[in-house]
Amino acid sequence: MNSKMLAPTPPMGWNSWNTFSENINEDLIRSTADAMADQGLLAAGYQYLIIDDCWSLKQRDEHGKLVPDPEKFPHGMKSAADYVHGKGLKFGIYSCCGTLTCAACPGSFEHEFSDAEQFAQWGVDYLKYDNCYKPSTLADPMLYRRMGAALKNCGRDIVFAACQWGTEDVWRWIRSAGAHTYRSTGDIQDSWASIEKIARSQLDKQCFQGPDCFNDMDMLVVGMYGRGTNPFISIGGCTDEEYQTHFVLWAIMGSPLIIGCDIRSMSDRTKTLLTNQDIIAINQDPECRSCYQLSTYTNPEAFILVKHLQNGDFALGFFNFSDTASNVQLNFWDMGLPSMSGQGLRFYDCLTHQDLGIQREYFTTAVESHGCKLYRCGMAKI
Ligand code: GLA
């Protein structure tokens, strides 16, 4: 088995933690699965419905097995998985490489192989694997190698989503441990400061990821607007402009796109952003090239990200992290298109879905504070 790639492009889905933390149950999972299918998210590419921490009892059973909390999941995890699968979605669950999860439920340390088998029997397609309560005697590469080996041999294709927070230079060894994605930072918060911090911290680490092992910059806070039951995450919210910049950054930087808001009540603006096919196509481009960063002389707090796409186009993201609106200029020379190439760029705006025609040698655009522009550009002879 497993002759095919499980994550040829960054996984897309929804995770319960950002909004609901420990307040999860069967009804939430079923109604969220309904919403993913009915609201067009599945059609847009969001396949995985992932239950995060706090789904199990605090003790294993007498056979050492994990036990779903009967108050939250009276019909058990197989039933939840069946419902999710019935909607055409894939089912994700959560455990931890230590003795306990971060919320003090049982972790998988020394139970890796039997837990992986149990997950396979329930119909799990994706495992988020956290980093709390680790034994002091084993380093992280060993802990993640164990679950990597267990999942590869559990009898089912299960995406291995390591949640390791970027310590111990995770990007250097995590692919070799079998992970398909790896969390590279601490937990996101629903604020612009958190989004900016995470994005900046990963700009120089783009080159480490690629098909079947993506840098996971954490679940999206798009559309949370300060709501949610987790006091660490829900600290005020962002503007629509900031959520759009967040989504575009995660997309062009090749992060998995895992929604964290309550999609059962998302605003039209949130839905339009999360289902924007022009943005998603850049994230899901089959070549999965990392982007590179260019500075712009117009503003030290502004920059441009350039990503080569499979068909020869470029994705160009213009970002302004400063507190005032600013012009941002790209000189085509800086991306390998000197004027002697005889090539200009045809600009298509992925946020307004408009063609902007062919530009020569440079392109300047006004970008709001904490805002962005995103273009898909093809070369055009001039
Ligand atoms: C850690 C992870 C979060 C979430 C919680 C659950 O903090 O980084 O994404 O899974 O644990 O307890």
CSV table of C-alpha atoms and ligand atoms in Angstrom, one decimal:
chain,number,residue,atom,x,y,z
A,1,MET,CA,0.0,0.0,0.0
A,2,ASN,CA,0.9,3.7,0.1
A,3,SER,CA,2.4,3.7,-3.4
A,4,LYS,CA,0.8,7.1,-4.0
A,5,MET,CA,1.6,10.4,-2.4
A,6,LEU,CA,-0.9,11.3,0.4
A,7,ALA,CA,-0.2,15.0,0.2
A,8,PRO,CA,1.0,15.9,-3.3
A,9,THR,CA,-0.2,19.5,-2.6
A,10,PRO,CA,-0.8,21.2,0.8
A,11,PRO,CA,-3.8,19.6,2.6
A,12,MET,CA,-6.9,21.7,3.0
A,13,GLY,CA,-9.6,21.2,5.6
A,14,TRP,CA,-11.1,22.4,8.9
A,15,ASN,CA,-9.9,21.8,12.5
A,16,SER,CA,-12.0,22.2,15.7
A,17,TRP,CA,-9.3,23.8,17.9
A,18,ASN,CA,-9.2,27.5,17.0
A,19,THR,CA,-12.9,28.1,17.8
A,20,PHE,CA,-14.1,25.3,19.9
A,21,SER,CA,-11.0,23.9,21.8
A,22,GLU,CA,-12.3,21.3,24.3
A,23,ASN,CA,-16.0,22.1,23.5
A,24,ILE,CA,-16.4,19.5,20.8
A,25,ASN,CA,-19.0,16.8,20.3
A,26,GLU,CA,-20.7,14.6,17.7
A,27,ASP,CA,-23.3,17.2,16.8
A,28,LEU,CA,-20.6,19.8,16.1
A,29,ILE,CA,-18.8,17.4,13.9
A,30,ARG,CA,-21.9,16.4,12.0
A,31,SER,CA,-23.2,19.9,11.5
A,32,THR,CA,-19.7,21.1,10.4
A,33,ALA,CA,-19.5,18.2,7.9
A,34,ASP,CA,-22.9,19.3,6.6
A,35,ALA,CA,-21.7,22.9,6.3
A,36,MET,CA,-18.4,21.9,4.5
A,37,ALA,CA,-20.4,20.1,1.9
A,38,ASP,CA,-23.3,22.5,1.6
A,39,GLN,CA,-21.3,25.8,1.7
A,40,GLY,CA,-19.1,24.9,-1.2
A,41,LEU,CA,-15.9,24.3,0.9
A,42,LEU,CA,-15.6,20.7,-0.1
A,43,ALA,CA,-16.0,21.7,-3.8
A,44,ALA,CA,-13.4,24.4,-3.3
A,45,GLY,CA,-10.9,21.7,-2.1
A,46,TYR,CA,-11.3,21.5,1.7
A,47,GLN,CA,-11.3,17.8,2.2
A,48,TYR,CA,-10.3,17.1,5.8
A,49,LEU,CA,-12.5,17.5,8.8
A,50,ILE,CA,-10.1,17.3,11.8
A,51,ILE,CA,-11.1,16.7,15.4
A,52,ASP,CA,-8.4,18.3,17.6
A,53,ASP,CA,-7.6,17.6,21.3
A,54,CYS,CA,-10.1,16.6,24.0
A,55,TRP,CA,-12.1,13.9,22.1
A,56,SER,CA,-11.0,11.1,24.5
A,57,LEU,CA,-11.4,10.1,28.1
A,58,LYS,CA,-8.5,11.0,30.4
A,59,GLN,CA,-7.7,7.3,30.9
A,60,ARG,CA,-7.1,4.5,28.5
A,61,ASP,CA,-9.2,1.3,28.9
A,62,GLU,CA,-7.9,-1.9,30.5
A,63,HIS,CA,-6.5,-3.0,27.1
A,64,GLY,CA,-4.5,0.2,26.7
A,65,LYS,CA,-6.9,1.6,24.1
A,66,LEU,CA,-8.0,5.2,23.7
A,67,VAL,CA,-11.6,5.7,24.6
A,68,PRO,CA,-13.8,8.4,23.0
A,69,ASP,CA,-15.5,10.5,25.6
A,70,PRO,CA,-19.0,9.0,25.7
A,71,GLU,CA,-20.6,12.3,26.6
A,72,LYS,CA,-19.1,14.0,23.6
A,73,PHE,CA,-19.1,11.1,21.2
A,74,PRO,CA,-21.8,8.7,22.3
A,75,HIS,CA,-21.6,6.8,19.0
A,76,GLY,CA,-17.8,6.6,19.0
A,77,MET,CA,-15.2,7.6,16.5
A,78,LYS,CA,-16.1,5.1,13.8
A,79,SER,CA,-19.6,6.5,13.6
A,80,ALA,CA,-18.2,10.1,13.4
A,81,ALA,CA,-15.8,9.0,10.6
A,82,ASP,CA,-18.6,7.2,8.7
A,83,TYR,CA,-20.7,10.4,8.8
A,84,VAL,CA,-17.8,12.5,7.6
A,85,HIS,CA,-17.0,10.0,4.9
A,86,GLY,CA,-20.7,10.0,3.9
A,87,LYS,CA,-20.4,13.6,3.0
A,88,GLY,CA,-17.4,13.0,0.7
A,89,LEU,CA,-15.0,14.3,3.2
A,90,LYS,CA,-11.9,12.8,4.9
A,91,PHE,CA,-11.7,12.3,8.7
A,92,GLY,CA,-8.9,13.6,10.9
A,93,ILE,CA,-8.1,13.0,14.5
A,94,TYR,CA,-5.4,14.2,17.1
A,95,SER,CA,-2.9,12.7,19.4
A,96,CYS,CA,0.5,13.6,20.8
A,97,CYS,CA,4.0,12.1,20.9
A,98,GLY,CA,4.2,12.5,24.7
A,99,THR,CA,2.5,10.6,27.5
A,100,LEU,CA,-0.3,13.2,27.5
A,101,THR,CA,-1.8,15.6,24.9
A,102,CYS,CA,-1.4,19.3,25.5
A,103,ALA,CA,-4.9,19.3,27.2
A,104,ALA,CA,-3.8,16.3,29.4
A,105,CYS,CA,-5.7,13.5,27.6
A,106,PRO,CA,-3.7,10.3,27.0
A,107,GLY,CA,-0.9,10.7,24.5
A,108,SER,CA,0.5,8.0,22.2
A,109,PHE,CA,4.0,7.6,23.7
A,110,GLU,CA,4.7,3.8,23.9
A,111,HIS,CA,1.3,3.2,22.3
A,112,GLU,CA,2.2,4.4,18.8
A,113,PHE,CA,1.7,1.2,16.9
A,114,SER,CA,-1.6,0.1,18.6
A,115,ASP,CA,-3.0,3.7,18.4
A,116,ALA,CA,-2.2,3.8,14.7
A,117,GLU,CA,-4.1,0.5,14.2
A,118,GLN,CA,-7.0,1.8,16.2
A,119,PHE,CA,-7.1,5.0,14.1
A,120,ALA,CA,-7.0,2.9,10.9
A,121,GLN,CA,-9.9,0.7,12.2
A,122,TRP,CA,-12.0,3.8,12.9
A,123,GLY,CA,-11.4,5.1,9.3
A,124,VAL,CA,-9.0,8.0,10.2
A,125,ASP,CA,-7.4,9.6,7.1
A,126,TYR,CA,-5.3,12.3,8.9
A,127,LEU,CA,-3.5,12.4,12.2
A,128,LYS,CA,-2.4,15.7,13.9
A,129,TYR,CA,0.4,14.7,16.2
A,130,ASP,CA,1.4,17.2,18.9
A,131,ASN,CA,4.4,17.8,21.0
A,132,CYS,CA,3.5,18.0,24.7
A,133,TYR,CA,4.5,15.9,27.8
A,134,LYS,CA,7.5,14.3,26.1
A,135,PRO,CA,9.8,11.8,27.8
A,136,SER,CA,13.1,13.5,28.6
A,137,THR,CA,15.0,10.5,27.4
A,138,LEU,CA,14.0,10.7,23.7
A,139,ALA,CA,14.6,13.5,21.2
A,140,ASP,CA,11.8,14.6,18.9
A,141,PRO,CA,13.1,12.9,15.7
A,142,MET,CA,12.8,9.5,17.5
A,143,LEU,CA,9.3,10.3,18.7
A,144,TYR,CA,8.1,11.4,15.3
A,145,ARG,CA,9.9,8.5,13.5
A,146,ARG,CA,7.9,6.1,15.7
A,147,MET,CA,4.5,7.4,14.6
A,148,GLY,CA,5.7,7.8,11.1
A,149,ALA,CA,6.6,4.1,10.9
A,150,ALA,CA,3.4,3.1,12.7
A,151,LEU,CA,1.1,5.0,10.3
A,152,LYS,CA,2.9,3.7,7.2
A,153,ASN,CA,2.2,0.2,8.4
A,154,CYS,CA,-1.3,0.5,10.0
A,155,GLY,CA,-3.3,-0.8,7.0
A,156,ARG,CA,-4.7,2.5,5.9
A,157,ASP,CA,-3.5,5.7,4.2
A,158,ILE,CA,-3.2,8.3,6.9
A,159,VAL,CA,-1.7,11.7,6.4
A,160,PHE,CA,0.8,12.4,9.2
A,161,ALA,CA,0.5,16.0,10.3
A,162,ALA,CA,3.4,16.6,12.8
A,163,CYS,CA,2.7,19.5,15.1
A,164,GLN,CA,6.1,20.2,16.4
A,165,TRP,CA,6.1,24.0,16.6
A,166,GLY,CA,9.4,24.5,14.8
A,167,THR,CA,11.8,23.5,17.5
A,168,GLU,CA,15.0,21.4,17.0
A,169,ASP,CA,15.3,22.7,13.4
A,170,VAL,CA,12.3,20.6,12.5
A,171,TRP,CA,12.6,21.4,8.8
A,172,ARG,CA,15.9,19.5,8.7
A,173,TRP,CA,14.6,16.1,9.7
A,174,ILE,CA,10.8,15.9,9.7
A,175,ARG,CA,10.5,14.7,6.1
A,176,SER,CA,12.8,11.8,7.0
A,177,ALA,CA,10.5,10.9,9.9
A,178,GLY,CA,7.6,10.4,7.4
A,179,ALA,CA,5.5,13.5,8.1
A,180,HIS,CA,3.4,15.0,5.4
A,181,THR,CA,3.1,18.4,7.1
A,182,TYR,CA,4.9,20.0,10.0
A,183,ARG,CA,3.8,22.8,12.2
A,184,SER,CA,6.7,25.3,12.3
A,185,THR,CA,5.6,27.8,14.9
A,186,GLY,CA,3.8,28.1,18.2
A,187,ASP,CA,0.0,28.5,18.3
A,188,ILE,CA,-1.6,31.2,16.2
A,189,GLN,CA,-3.8,33.9,17.8
A,190,ASP,CA,-6.7,35.8,16.2
A,191,SER,CA,-4.7,39.0,15.8
A,192,TRP,CA,-2.7,40.8,13.1
A,193,ALA,CA,0.4,40.7,15.3
A,194,SER,CA,0.3,36.9,15.5
A,195,ILE,CA,-0.2,36.5,11.7
A,196,GLU,CA,2.7,38.9,11.0
A,197,LYS,CA,5.0,37.1,13.4
A,198,ILE,CA,4.3,33.7,12.0
A,199,ALA,CA,4.7,34.9,8.4
A,200,ARG,CA,8.0,36.7,9.0
A,201,SER,CA,9.4,33.7,10.9
A,202,GLN,CA,8.9,31.4,7.9
A,203,LEU,CA,10.0,33.6,5.0
A,204,ASP,CA,13.5,32.3,5.1
A,205,LYS,CA,12.4,28.6,5.6
A,206,GLN,CA,10.5,28.3,2.3
A,207,CYS,CA,13.1,26.2,0.6
A,208,PHE,CA,12.7,23.2,3.0
A,209,GLN,CA,9.2,22.1,2.0
A,210,GLY,CA,7.7,20.4,-1.1
A,211,PRO,CA,5.3,17.7,-2.2
A,212,ASP,CA,4.4,15.3,0.6
A,213,CYS,CA,6.0,17.4,3.3
A,214,PHE,CA,4.7,20.9,3.8
A,215,ASN,CA,5.4,23.7,6.3
A,216,ASP,CA,2.2,24.1,8.3
A,217,MET,CA,2.0,27.7,9.5
A,218,ASP,CA,-0.9,26.7,11.7
A,219,MET,CA,-4.7,26.7,11.3
A,220,LEU,CA,-6.3,29.8,9.8
A,221,VAL,CA,-8.0,32.4,12.0
A,222,VAL,CA,-9.8,33.8,8.9
A,223,GLY,CA,-13.4,34.7,9.8
A,224,MET,CA,-13.1,34.3,13.6
A,225,TYR,CA,-13.6,38.0,14.3
A,226,GLY,CA,-12.6,37.5,17.9
A,227,ARG,CA,-15.1,34.7,18.5
A,228,GLY,CA,-14.3,31.3,20.0
A,229,THR,CA,-13.9,29.6,23.4
A,230,ASN,CA,-10.1,29.5,23.6
A,231,PRO,CA,-8.8,32.5,25.6
A,232,PHE,CA,-5.3,32.2,24.2
A,233,ILE,CA,-6.4,32.3,20.5
A,234,SER,CA,-9.5,34.6,20.6
A,235,ILE,CA,-7.8,37.9,21.5
A,236,GLY,CA,-9.8,40.4,19.6
A,237,GLY,CA,-9.9,39.5,15.9
A,238,CYS,CA,-8.7,41.1,12.7
A,239,THR,CA,-10.1,43.3,10.0
A,240,ASP,CA,-11.3,41.7,6.7
A,241,GLU,CA,-8.3,43.3,5.0
A,242,GLU,CA,-6.0,41.5,7.5
A,243,TYR,CA,-7.8,38.2,7.1
A,244,GLN,CA,-7.4,38.4,3.4
A,245,THR,CA,-3.6,39.1,3.8
A,246,HIS,CA,-3.4,36.2,6.2
A,247,PHE,CA,-5.0,33.8,3.7
A,248,VAL,CA,-2.9,35.1,0.7
A,249,LEU,CA,0.3,34.7,2.7
A,250,TRP,CA,-0.5,31.1,3.8
A,251,ALA,CA,-1.5,30.3,0.2
A,252,ILE,CA,1.5,31.7,-1.6
A,253,MET,CA,3.9,30.3,1.1
A,254,GLY,CA,2.5,26.8,0.4
A,255,SER,CA,1.1,26.2,3.9
A,256,PRO,CA,-1.8,23.7,4.4
A,257,LEU,CA,-5.0,25.7,4.4
A,258,ILE,CA,-6.9,24.4,7.5
A,259,ILE,CA,-9.9,26.6,8.4
A,260,GLY,CA,-10.4,27.4,12.1
A,261,CYS,CA,-13.6,29.5,12.2
A,262,ASP,CA,-17.1,28.2,12.8
A,263,ILE,CA,-18.0,27.6,9.2
A,264,ARG,CA,-21.7,27.0,10.1
A,265,SER,CA,-22.1,30.7,10.6
A,266,MET,CA,-19.4,32.2,8.4
A,267,SER,CA,-20.0,35.6,6.8
A,268,ASP,CA,-20.3,36.0,3.0
A,269,ARG,CA,-17.0,37.8,3.0
A,270,THR,CA,-15.3,34.9,4.8
A,271,LYS,CA,-16.8,32.3,2.5
A,272,THR,CA,-15.9,34.3,-0.6
A,273,LEU,CA,-12.3,34.6,0.5
A,274,LEU,CA,-11.9,31.0,1.6
A,275,THR,CA,-13.4,29.7,-1.7
A,276,ASN,CA,-11.5,32.1,-4.0
A,277,GLN,CA,-10.3,29.6,-6.7
A,278,ASP,CA,-7.6,31.9,-8.0
A,279,ILE,CA,-5.9,32.0,-4.6
A,280,ILE,CA,-6.4,28.3,-4.0
A,281,ALA,CA,-4.9,27.5,-7.4
A,282,ILE,CA,-1.7,29.2,-6.4
A,283,ASN,CA,-1.5,27.2,-3.1
A,284,GLN,CA,-2.3,24.0,-4.9
A,285,ASP,CA,-0.1,24.5,-7.9
A,286,PRO,CA,1.2,20.9,-8.8
A,287,GLU,CA,4.8,21.9,-8.8
A,288,CYS,CA,4.6,23.2,-5.2
A,289,ARG,CA,7.6,25.5,-5.7
A,290,SER,CA,8.6,27.6,-2.7
A,291,CYS,CA,8.3,31.4,-3.2
A,292,TYR,CA,11.1,33.9,-2.9
A,293,GLN,CA,11.0,37.3,-1.4
A,294,LEU,CA,11.9,40.6,-3.0
A,295,SER,CA,12.1,43.9,-1.2
A,296,THR,CA,10.7,47.1,-2.7
A,297,TYR,CA,12.6,50.4,-2.4
A,298,THR,CA,9.3,52.2,-1.7
A,299,ASN,CA,8.8,50.9,1.9
A,300,PRO,CA,11.0,48.8,4.1
A,301,GLU,CA,7.9,47.2,5.7
A,302,ALA,CA,6.6,46.1,2.3
A,303,PHE,CA,7.8,43.2,0.2
A,304,ILE,CA,6.9,41.0,-2.7
A,305,LEU,CA,6.6,37.2,-2.9
A,306,VAL,CA,7.2,35.5,-6.2
A,307,LYS,CA,6.2,31.9,-6.9
A,308,HIS,CA,6.9,30.0,-10.1
A,309,LEU,CA,3.8,28.1,-11.3
A,310,GLN,CA,3.7,24.9,-13.3
A,311,ASN,CA,2.3,26.5,-16.5
A,312,GLY,CA,5.1,29.1,-16.7
A,313,ASP,CA,3.0,31.8,-14.9
A,314,PHE,CA,4.2,33.6,-11.8
A,315,ALA,CA,2.2,34.3,-8.6
A,316,LEU,CA,3.1,37.7,-7.3
A,317,GLY,CA,2.0,38.8,-3.8
A,318,PHE,CA,2.5,42.4,-2.8
A,319,PHE,CA,2.4,42.9,1.0
A,320,ASN,CA,2.4,45.9,3.2
A,321,PHE,CA,3.1,45.2,6.9
A,322,SER,CA,3.4,48.9,7.8
A,323,ASP,CA,0.7,51.0,9.6
A,324,THR,CA,0.0,53.3,6.6
A,325,ALA,CA,-1.0,52.6,3.0
A,326,SER,CA,1.9,52.5,0.6
A,327,ASN,CA,2.9,52.1,-3.0
A,328,VAL,CA,4.7,48.9,-3.6
A,329,GLN,CA,6.9,48.5,-6.8
A,330,LEU,CA,8.2,45.4,-8.5
A,331,ASN,CA,11.0,45.8,-11.0
A,332,PHE,CA,10.8,42.8,-13.4
A,333,TRP,CA,14.6,42.8,-13.6
A,334,ASP,CA,14.6,41.6,-9.9
A,335,MET,CA,12.7,38.4,-10.9
A,336,GLY,CA,14.9,37.5,-13.8
A,337,LEU,CA,13.1,39.5,-16.6
A,338,PRO,CA,15.6,42.1,-17.8
A,339,SER,CA,14.3,44.4,-20.6
A,340,MET,CA,16.5,42.6,-23.1
A,341,SER,CA,14.3,39.5,-22.6
A,342,GLY,CA,11.7,41.3,-24.7
A,343,GLN,CA,9.1,40.0,-22.2
A,344,GLY,CA,6.5,41.9,-20.3
A,345,LEU,CA,3.9,40.5,-17.8
A,346,ARG,CA,0.2,40.2,-18.3
A,347,PHE,CA,-1.4,40.9,-14.9
A,348,TYR,CA,-4.5,39.1,-13.6
A,349,ASP,CA,-5.8,40.3,-10.2
A,350,CYS,CA,-6.7,37.2,-8.1
A,351,LEU,CA,-8.7,39.3,-5.6
A,352,THR,CA,-10.9,41.3,-8.0
A,353,HIS,CA,-10.7,38.7,-10.9
A,354,GLN,CA,-9.8,41.4,-13.4
A,355,ASP,CA,-7.3,41.5,-16.2
A,356,LEU,CA,-5.0,44.4,-15.9
A,357,GLY,CA,-3.2,44.1,-19.3
A,358,ILE,CA,0.4,43.8,-20.2
A,359,GLN,CA,3.0,45.7,-18.0
A,360,ARG,CA,6.6,46.5,-19.0
A,361,GLU,CA,9.7,46.6,-16.9
A,362,TYR,CA,7.9,47.4,-13.6
A,363,PHE,CA,4.6,47.4,-11.9
A,364,THR,CA,3.5,49.7,-9.0
A,365,THR,CA,0.4,49.3,-6.9
A,366,ALA,CA,-1.1,51.0,-3.8
A,367,VAL,CA,-1.4,48.5,-0.9
A,368,GLU,CA,-3.4,49.2,2.2
A,369,SER,CA,-1.8,49.0,5.7
A,370,HIS,CA,-1.6,45.3,6.6
A,371,GLY,CA,-3.1,44.6,3.1
A,372,CYS,CA,-2.0,42.8,0.0
A,373,LYS,CA,-2.5,42.4,-3.7
A,374,LEU,CA,-2.2,39.0,-5.5
A,375,TYR,CA,-1.6,38.6,-9.2
A,376,ARG,CA,-1.2,35.7,-11.5
A,377,CYS,CA,1.1,36.8,-14.4
A,378,GLY,CA,2.0,35.2,-17.7
A,379,MET,CA,4.9,36.4,-19.8
A,380,ALA,CA,3.9,38.4,-22.9
A,381,LYS,CA,6.2,39.4,-25.8
A,382,ILE,CA,6.5,43.2,-26.1
B,1,GLA,C1,-1.1,22.6,21.0
B,1,GLA,C2,-1.2,22.7,19.4
B,1,GLA,C3,-2.6,23.3,19.1
B,1,GLA,C4,-3.7,22.5,19.6
B,1,GLA,C5,-3.5,22.3,21.1
B,1,GLA,C6,-4.5,21.2,21.7
B,1,GLA,O1,-1.1,23.8,21.6
B,1,GLA,O2,-0.2,23.5,18.9
B,1,GLA,O3,-2.7,23.5,17.7
B,1,GLA,O4,-3.7,21.2,19.0
B,1,GLA,O5,-2.2,21.8,21.5
B,1,GLA,O6,-4.3,21.0,23.1
